[in-house]
GROMACS .gro file of C-alpha atoms in nm:
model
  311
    1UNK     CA    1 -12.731  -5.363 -15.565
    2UNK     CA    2 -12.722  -5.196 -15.250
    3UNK     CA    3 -12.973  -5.128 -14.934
    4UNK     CA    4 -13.018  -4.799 -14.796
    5UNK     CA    5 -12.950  -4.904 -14.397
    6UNK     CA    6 -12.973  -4.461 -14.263
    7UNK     CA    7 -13.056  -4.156 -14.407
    8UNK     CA    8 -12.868  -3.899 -14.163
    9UNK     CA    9 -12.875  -3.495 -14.108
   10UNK     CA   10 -12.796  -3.232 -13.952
   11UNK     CA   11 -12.888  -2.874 -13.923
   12UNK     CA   12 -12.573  -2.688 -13.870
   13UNK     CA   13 -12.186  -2.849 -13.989
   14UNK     CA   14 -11.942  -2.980 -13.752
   15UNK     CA   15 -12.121  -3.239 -13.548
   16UNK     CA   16 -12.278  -3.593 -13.596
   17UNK     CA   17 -12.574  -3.651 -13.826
   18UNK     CA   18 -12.863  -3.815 -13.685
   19UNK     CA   19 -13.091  -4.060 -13.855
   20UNK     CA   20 -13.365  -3.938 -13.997
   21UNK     CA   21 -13.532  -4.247 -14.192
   22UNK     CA   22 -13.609  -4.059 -14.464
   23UNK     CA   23 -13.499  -3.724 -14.667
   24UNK     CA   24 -13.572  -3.559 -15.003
   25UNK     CA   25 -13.296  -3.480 -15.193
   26UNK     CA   26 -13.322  -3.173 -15.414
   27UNK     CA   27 -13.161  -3.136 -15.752
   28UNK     CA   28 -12.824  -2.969 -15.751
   29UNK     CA   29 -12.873  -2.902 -15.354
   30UNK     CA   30 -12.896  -3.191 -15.159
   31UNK     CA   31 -13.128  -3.275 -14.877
   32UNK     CA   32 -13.368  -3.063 -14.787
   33UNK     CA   33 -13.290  -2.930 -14.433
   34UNK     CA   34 -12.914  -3.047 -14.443
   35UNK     CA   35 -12.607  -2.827 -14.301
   36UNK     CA   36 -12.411  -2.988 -14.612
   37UNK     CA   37 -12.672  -2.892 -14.873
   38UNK     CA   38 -12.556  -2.644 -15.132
   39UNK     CA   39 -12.453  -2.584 -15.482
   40UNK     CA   40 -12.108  -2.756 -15.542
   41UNK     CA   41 -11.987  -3.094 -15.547
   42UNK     CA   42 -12.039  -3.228 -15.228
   43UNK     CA   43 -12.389  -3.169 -15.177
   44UNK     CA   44 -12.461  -3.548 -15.054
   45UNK     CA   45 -12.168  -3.786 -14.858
   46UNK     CA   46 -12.237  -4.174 -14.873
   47UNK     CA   47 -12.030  -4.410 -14.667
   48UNK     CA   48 -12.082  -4.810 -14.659
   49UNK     CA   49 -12.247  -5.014 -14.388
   50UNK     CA   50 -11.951  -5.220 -14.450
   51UNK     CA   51 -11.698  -5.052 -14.346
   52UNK     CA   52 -11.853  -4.904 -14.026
   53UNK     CA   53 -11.931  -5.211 -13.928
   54UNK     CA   54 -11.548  -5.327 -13.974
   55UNK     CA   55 -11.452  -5.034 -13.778
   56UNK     CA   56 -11.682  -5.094 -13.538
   57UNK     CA   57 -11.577  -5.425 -13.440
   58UNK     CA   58 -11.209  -5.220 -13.316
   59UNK     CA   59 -11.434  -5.124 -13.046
   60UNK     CA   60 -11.550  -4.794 -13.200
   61UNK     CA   61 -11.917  -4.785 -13.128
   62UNK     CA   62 -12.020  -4.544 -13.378
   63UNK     CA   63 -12.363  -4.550 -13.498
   64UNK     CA   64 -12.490  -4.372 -13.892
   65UNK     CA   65 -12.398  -4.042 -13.921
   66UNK     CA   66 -12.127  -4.050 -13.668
   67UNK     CA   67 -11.914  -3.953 -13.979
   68UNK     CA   68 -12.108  -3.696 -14.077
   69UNK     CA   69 -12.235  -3.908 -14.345
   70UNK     CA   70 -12.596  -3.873 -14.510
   71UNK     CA   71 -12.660  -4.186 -14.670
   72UNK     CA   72 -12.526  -4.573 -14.535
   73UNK     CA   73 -12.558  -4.808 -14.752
   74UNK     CA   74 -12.545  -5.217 -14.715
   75UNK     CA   75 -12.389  -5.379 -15.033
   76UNK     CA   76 -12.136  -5.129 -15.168
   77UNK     CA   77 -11.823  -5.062 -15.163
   78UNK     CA   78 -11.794  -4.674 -15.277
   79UNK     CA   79 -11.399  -4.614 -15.203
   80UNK     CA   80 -11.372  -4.870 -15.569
   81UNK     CA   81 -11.600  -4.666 -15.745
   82UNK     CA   82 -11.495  -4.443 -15.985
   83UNK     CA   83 -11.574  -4.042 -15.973
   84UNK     CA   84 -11.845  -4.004 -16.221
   85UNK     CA   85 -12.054  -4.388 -16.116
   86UNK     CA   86 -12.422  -4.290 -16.095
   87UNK     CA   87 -12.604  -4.426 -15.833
   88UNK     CA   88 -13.002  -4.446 -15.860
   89UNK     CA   89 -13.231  -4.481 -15.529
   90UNK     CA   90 -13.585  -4.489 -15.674
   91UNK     CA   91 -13.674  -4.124 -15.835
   92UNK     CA   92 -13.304  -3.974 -15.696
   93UNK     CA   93 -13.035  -4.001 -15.914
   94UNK     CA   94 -12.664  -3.939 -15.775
   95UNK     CA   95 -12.322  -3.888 -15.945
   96UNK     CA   96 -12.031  -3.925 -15.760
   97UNK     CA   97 -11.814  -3.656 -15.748
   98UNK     CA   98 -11.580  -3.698 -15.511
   99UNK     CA   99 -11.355  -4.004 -15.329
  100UNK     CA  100 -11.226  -3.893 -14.939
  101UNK     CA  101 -11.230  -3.571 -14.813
  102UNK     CA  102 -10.925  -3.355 -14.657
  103UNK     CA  103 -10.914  -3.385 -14.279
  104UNK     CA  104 -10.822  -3.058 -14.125
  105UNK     CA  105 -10.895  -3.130 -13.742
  106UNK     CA  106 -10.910  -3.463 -13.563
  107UNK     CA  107 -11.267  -3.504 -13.477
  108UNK     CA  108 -11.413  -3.680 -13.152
  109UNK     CA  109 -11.351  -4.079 -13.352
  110UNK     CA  110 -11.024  -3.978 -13.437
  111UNK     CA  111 -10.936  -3.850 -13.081
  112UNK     CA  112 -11.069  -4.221 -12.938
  113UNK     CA  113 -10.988  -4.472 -13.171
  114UNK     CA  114 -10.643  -4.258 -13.357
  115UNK     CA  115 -10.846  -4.335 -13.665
  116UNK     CA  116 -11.146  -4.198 -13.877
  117UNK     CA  117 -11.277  -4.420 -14.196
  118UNK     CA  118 -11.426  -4.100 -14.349
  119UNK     CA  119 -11.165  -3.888 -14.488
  120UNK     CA  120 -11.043  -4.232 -14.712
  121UNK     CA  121 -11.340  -4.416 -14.716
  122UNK     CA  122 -11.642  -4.177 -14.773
  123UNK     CA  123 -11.756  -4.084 -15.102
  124UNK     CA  124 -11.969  -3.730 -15.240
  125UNK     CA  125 -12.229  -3.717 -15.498
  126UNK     CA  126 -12.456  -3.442 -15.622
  127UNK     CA  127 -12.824  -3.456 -15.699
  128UNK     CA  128 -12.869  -3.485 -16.094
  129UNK     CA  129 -13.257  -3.617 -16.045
  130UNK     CA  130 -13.468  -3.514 -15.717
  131UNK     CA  131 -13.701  -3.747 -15.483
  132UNK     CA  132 -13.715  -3.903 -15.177
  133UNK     CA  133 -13.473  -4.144 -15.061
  134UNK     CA  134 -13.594  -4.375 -14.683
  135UNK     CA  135 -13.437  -4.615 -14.483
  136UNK     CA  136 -13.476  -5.011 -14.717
  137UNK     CA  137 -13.463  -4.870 -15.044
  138UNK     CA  138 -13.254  -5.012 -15.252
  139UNK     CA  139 -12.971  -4.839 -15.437
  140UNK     CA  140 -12.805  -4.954 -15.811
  141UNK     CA  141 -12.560  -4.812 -15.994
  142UNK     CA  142 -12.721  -4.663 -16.343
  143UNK     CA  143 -12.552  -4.701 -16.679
  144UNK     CA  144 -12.463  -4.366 -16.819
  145UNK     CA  145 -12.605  -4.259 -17.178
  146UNK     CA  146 -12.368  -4.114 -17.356
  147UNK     CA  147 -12.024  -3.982 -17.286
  148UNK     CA  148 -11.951  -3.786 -16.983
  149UNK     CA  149 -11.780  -3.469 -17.036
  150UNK     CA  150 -11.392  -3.417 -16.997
  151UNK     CA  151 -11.351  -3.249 -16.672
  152UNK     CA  152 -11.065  -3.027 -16.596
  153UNK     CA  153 -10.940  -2.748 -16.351
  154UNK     CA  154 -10.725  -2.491 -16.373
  155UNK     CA  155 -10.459  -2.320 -16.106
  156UNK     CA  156 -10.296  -2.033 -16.150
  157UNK     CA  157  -9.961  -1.957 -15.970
  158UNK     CA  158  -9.886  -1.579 -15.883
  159UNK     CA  159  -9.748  -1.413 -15.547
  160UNK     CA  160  -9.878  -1.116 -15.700
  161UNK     CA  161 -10.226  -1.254 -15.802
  162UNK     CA  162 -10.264  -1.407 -15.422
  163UNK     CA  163 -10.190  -1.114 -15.277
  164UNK     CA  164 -10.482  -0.941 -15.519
  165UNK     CA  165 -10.208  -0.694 -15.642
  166UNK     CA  166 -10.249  -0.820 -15.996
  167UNK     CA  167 -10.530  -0.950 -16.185
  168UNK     CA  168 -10.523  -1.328 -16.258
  169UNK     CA  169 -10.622  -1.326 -16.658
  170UNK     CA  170 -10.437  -1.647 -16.802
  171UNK     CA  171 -10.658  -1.841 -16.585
  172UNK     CA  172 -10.969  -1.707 -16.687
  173UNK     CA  173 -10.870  -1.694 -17.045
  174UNK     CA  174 -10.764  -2.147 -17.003
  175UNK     CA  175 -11.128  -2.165 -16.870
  176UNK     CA  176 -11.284  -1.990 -17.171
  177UNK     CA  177 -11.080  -2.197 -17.410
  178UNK     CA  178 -11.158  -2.510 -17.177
  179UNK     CA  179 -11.505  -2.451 -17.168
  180UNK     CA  180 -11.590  -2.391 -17.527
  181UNK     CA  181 -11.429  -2.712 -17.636
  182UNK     CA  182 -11.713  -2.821 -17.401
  183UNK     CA  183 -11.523  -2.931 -17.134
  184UNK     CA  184 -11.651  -2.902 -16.787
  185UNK     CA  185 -11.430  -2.650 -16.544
  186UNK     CA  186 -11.510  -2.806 -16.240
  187UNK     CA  187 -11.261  -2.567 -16.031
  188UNK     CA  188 -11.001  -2.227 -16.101
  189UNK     CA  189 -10.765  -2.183 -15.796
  190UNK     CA  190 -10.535  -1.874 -15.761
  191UNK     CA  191 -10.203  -1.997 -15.554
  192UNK     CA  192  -9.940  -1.776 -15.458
  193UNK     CA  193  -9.556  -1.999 -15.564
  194UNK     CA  194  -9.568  -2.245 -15.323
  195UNK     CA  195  -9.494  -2.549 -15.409
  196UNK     CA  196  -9.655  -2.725 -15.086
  197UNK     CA  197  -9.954  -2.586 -15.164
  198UNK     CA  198  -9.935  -2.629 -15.513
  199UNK     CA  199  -9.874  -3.039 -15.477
  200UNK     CA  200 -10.124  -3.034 -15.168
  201UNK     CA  201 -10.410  -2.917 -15.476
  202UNK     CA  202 -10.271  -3.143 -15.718
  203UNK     CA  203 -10.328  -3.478 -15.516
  204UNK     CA  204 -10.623  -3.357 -15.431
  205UNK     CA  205 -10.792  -3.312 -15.756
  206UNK     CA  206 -10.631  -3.611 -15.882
  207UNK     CA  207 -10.706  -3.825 -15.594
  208UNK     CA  208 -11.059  -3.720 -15.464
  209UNK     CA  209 -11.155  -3.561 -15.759
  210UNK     CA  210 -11.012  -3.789 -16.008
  211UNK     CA  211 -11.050  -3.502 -16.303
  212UNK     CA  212 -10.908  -3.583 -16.662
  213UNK     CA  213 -10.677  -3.283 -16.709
  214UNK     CA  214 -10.542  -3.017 -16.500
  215UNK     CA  215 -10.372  -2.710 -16.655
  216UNK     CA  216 -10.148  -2.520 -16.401
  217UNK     CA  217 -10.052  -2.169 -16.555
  218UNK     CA  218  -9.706  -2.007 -16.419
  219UNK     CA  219  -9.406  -2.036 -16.240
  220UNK     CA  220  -9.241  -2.279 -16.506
  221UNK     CA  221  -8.962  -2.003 -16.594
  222UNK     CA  222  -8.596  -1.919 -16.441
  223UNK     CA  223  -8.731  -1.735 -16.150
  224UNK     CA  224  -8.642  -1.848 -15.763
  225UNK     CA  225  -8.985  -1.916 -15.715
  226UNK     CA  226  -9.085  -2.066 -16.039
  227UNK     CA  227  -9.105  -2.389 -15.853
  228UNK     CA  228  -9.444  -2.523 -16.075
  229UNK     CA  229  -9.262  -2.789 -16.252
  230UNK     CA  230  -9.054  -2.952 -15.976
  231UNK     CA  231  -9.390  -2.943 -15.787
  232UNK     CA  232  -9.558  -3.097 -16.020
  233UNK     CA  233  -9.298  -3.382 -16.093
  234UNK     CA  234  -9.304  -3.452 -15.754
  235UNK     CA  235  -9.683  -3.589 -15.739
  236UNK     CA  236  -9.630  -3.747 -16.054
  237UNK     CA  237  -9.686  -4.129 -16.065
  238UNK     CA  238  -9.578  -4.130 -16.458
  239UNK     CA  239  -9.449  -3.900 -16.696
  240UNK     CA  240  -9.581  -3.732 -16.992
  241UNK     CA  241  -9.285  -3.527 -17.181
  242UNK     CA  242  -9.397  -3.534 -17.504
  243UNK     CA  243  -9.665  -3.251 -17.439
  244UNK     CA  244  -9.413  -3.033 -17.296
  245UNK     CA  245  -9.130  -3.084 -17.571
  246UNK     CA  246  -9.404  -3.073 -17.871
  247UNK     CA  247  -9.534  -2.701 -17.694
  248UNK     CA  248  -9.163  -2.573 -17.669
  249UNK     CA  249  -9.091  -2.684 -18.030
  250UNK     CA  250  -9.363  -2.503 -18.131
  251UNK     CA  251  -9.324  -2.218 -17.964
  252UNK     CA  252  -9.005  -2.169 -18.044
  253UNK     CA  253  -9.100  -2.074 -18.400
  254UNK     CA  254  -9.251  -1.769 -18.193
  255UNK     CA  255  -8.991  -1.634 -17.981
  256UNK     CA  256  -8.606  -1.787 -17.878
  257UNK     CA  257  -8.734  -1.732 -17.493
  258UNK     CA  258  -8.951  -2.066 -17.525
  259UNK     CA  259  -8.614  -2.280 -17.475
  260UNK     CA  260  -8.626  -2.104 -17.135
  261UNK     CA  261  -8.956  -2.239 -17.033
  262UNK     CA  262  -8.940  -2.528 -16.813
  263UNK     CA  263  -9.288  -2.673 -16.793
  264UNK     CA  264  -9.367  -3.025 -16.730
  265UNK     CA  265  -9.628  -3.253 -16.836
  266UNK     CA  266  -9.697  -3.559 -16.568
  267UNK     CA  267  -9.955  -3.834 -16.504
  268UNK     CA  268 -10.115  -3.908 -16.134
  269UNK     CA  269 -10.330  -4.178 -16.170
  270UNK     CA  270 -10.583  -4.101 -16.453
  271UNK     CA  271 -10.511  -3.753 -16.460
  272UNK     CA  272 -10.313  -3.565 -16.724
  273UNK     CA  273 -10.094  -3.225 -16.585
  274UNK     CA  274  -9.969  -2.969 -16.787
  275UNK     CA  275  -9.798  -2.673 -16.700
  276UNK     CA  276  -9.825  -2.361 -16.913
  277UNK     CA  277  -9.648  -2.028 -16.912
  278UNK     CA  278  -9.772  -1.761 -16.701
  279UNK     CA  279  -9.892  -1.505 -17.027
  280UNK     CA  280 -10.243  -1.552 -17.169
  281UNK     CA  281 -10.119  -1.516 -17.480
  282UNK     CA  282  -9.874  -1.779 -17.474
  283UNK     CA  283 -10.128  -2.006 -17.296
  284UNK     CA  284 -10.337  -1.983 -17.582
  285UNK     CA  285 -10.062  -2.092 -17.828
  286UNK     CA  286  -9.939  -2.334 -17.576
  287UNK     CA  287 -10.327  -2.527 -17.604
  288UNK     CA  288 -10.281  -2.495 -17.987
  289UNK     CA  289 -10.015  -2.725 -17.974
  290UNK     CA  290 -10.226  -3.002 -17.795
  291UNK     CA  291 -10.609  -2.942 -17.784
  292UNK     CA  292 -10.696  -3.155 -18.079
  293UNK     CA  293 -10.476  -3.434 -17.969
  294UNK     CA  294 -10.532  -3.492 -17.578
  295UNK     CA  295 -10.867  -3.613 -17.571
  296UNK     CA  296 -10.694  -3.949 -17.713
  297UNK     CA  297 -10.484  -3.957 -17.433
  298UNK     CA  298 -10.751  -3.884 -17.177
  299UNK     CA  299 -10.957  -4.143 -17.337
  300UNK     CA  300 -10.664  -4.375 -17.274
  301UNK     CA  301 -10.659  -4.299 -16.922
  302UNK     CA  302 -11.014  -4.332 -16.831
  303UNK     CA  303 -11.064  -4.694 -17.016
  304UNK     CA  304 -11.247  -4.589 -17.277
  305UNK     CA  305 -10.974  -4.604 -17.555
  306UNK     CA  306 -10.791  -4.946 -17.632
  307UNK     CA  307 -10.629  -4.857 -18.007
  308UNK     CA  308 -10.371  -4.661 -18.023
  309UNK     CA  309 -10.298  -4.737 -18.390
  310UNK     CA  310 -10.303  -4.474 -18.663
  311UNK     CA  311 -10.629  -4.537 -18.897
   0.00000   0.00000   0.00000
């Protein structure tokens, strides 16, 4: 259980929230009034008491919403929660969605202290259930009924897609597929072949965003800048190969070419990556091989499945 110690905003992004007291929160928004409200995932950011107060005794002297934060709370420790905890304040319901945030520029904390707390140690929720949240209320974490749903992303790799010379349809056509087997898309990026950028995306949705899958669609063939699979490995924290060998087995029943492909499939974390080919067509028949059988492993890596044993 957790105490509500500020409720912060502010009316424009890029400087400090102040304390309000007391803010309603509206469903799939955020706080009324608040530069950060909006529809996507980081409508509200929550940061401990805790940890300001740690940071604080370096000699910061910051005071709520320094960060930019809307809600400190006394009694939690949100960096050790998992994406997905639900987090009830009286009528509001939260779910977090999000662990640290990318710093792009050093703000005014950083430049004094040459730290900032926020970017590792803030949190992001959105509003599933509205009301008003004040200053003493207290905050628990709400058991979830029923199963949440598999959330994914998908990135599609094309210099000629990011340049808007060609149309991206292999990612749209994974999202469809994704999406009808009811899982939830929560993001579809369009990269050019980079593979900074493309490992700068994967930590982040496997880090912050902690999704169960990510499907990455290009780049895996004999080109100079098919570099999607060494990125890929590189963020890896275990491998996977089975995936990849069981889709070029199968696909090789289809056309010679799929000895050529040289897609990878990793684990970062609790999140399962899997490189496809860059046609729709052979993304499609690439997700035949392993639709039916990855929600085991997903269910493995969230906690949720202990047997592996054949029944």
């Amino acid at each position: 259980m957790g105490k509500v110690i500020a409720v912060c905003t502010s009316d424009r992004r890029g400087i400090q929230k102040q304390d309000v007291c007391s803010g309603h929160f509206d469903v799939d928004w955020g706080i009324s009034g608040d530069a950060h409200a909006g529809k996507w995932h980081r409508q509200v950011s929550l940061l401990s008491a805790d940890k300001i107060a740690a940071f604080n005794e370096k000699g910061a002297g910051v005071v709520p919403g320094a960060f930019g934060e809307n809600l400190v709370v006394e009694g939690f420790d949100f960096r050790a929660l998992p994406v997905g905890t639900l987090l009830r304040c009286g009528d509001v319901l939260l779910e977090m969605t999000q662990i640290g945030k990318e710093c792009h520029s050093h703000c005014e904390i950083y430049k004094k202290m040459g730290d900032c707390i926020m970017p590792r140690e803030g949190v992001f929720a959105r509003v599933l259930e509205p009301g008003t949240i004040s200053v003493g209320d207290e905050m628990t974490i709400e058991p979830r009924k029923g199963v949440r749903p598999w959330q994914a992303a998908v990135i599609t790799l094309s210099d000629k897609g990011a340049r808007g010379e060609r149309e991206d349809k292999s990612g749209p056509a994974i999202v469809k597929r994704l999406e009808e087997s009811g899982y939830e898309v929560v993001e579809q990026i369009l990269l050019a072949d980079e593979p900074t950028a493309l490992k700068a995306a994967l930590i982040r949705l496997c880090d912050q965003r902690q999704l169960d899958l990510i499907l990455t669609t290009g780049g895996t063939g004999f080109g100079p800048r098919d570099t999607t699979p060494e990125a890929t490995l590189q963020v890896a924290t275990r491998q996977a190969p089975g995936i990849a060998e069981a889709i070029r087995a199968a696909s090789m029943a289809i056309t010679p070419h799929a000895m050529l492909s040289r897609a990878a499939s990793v684990i970062r974390g609790k999140t399962l990556i899997i490189n496809l080919p860059g046609s729709p067509k052979a993304c499609m028949e690439s997700m035949d091989v392993f639709m039916d059988t990855i929600p085991h492993a997903m269910g493995l890596l969230r906690g949720e499945v202990q047997d592996c044993a054949r029944t």
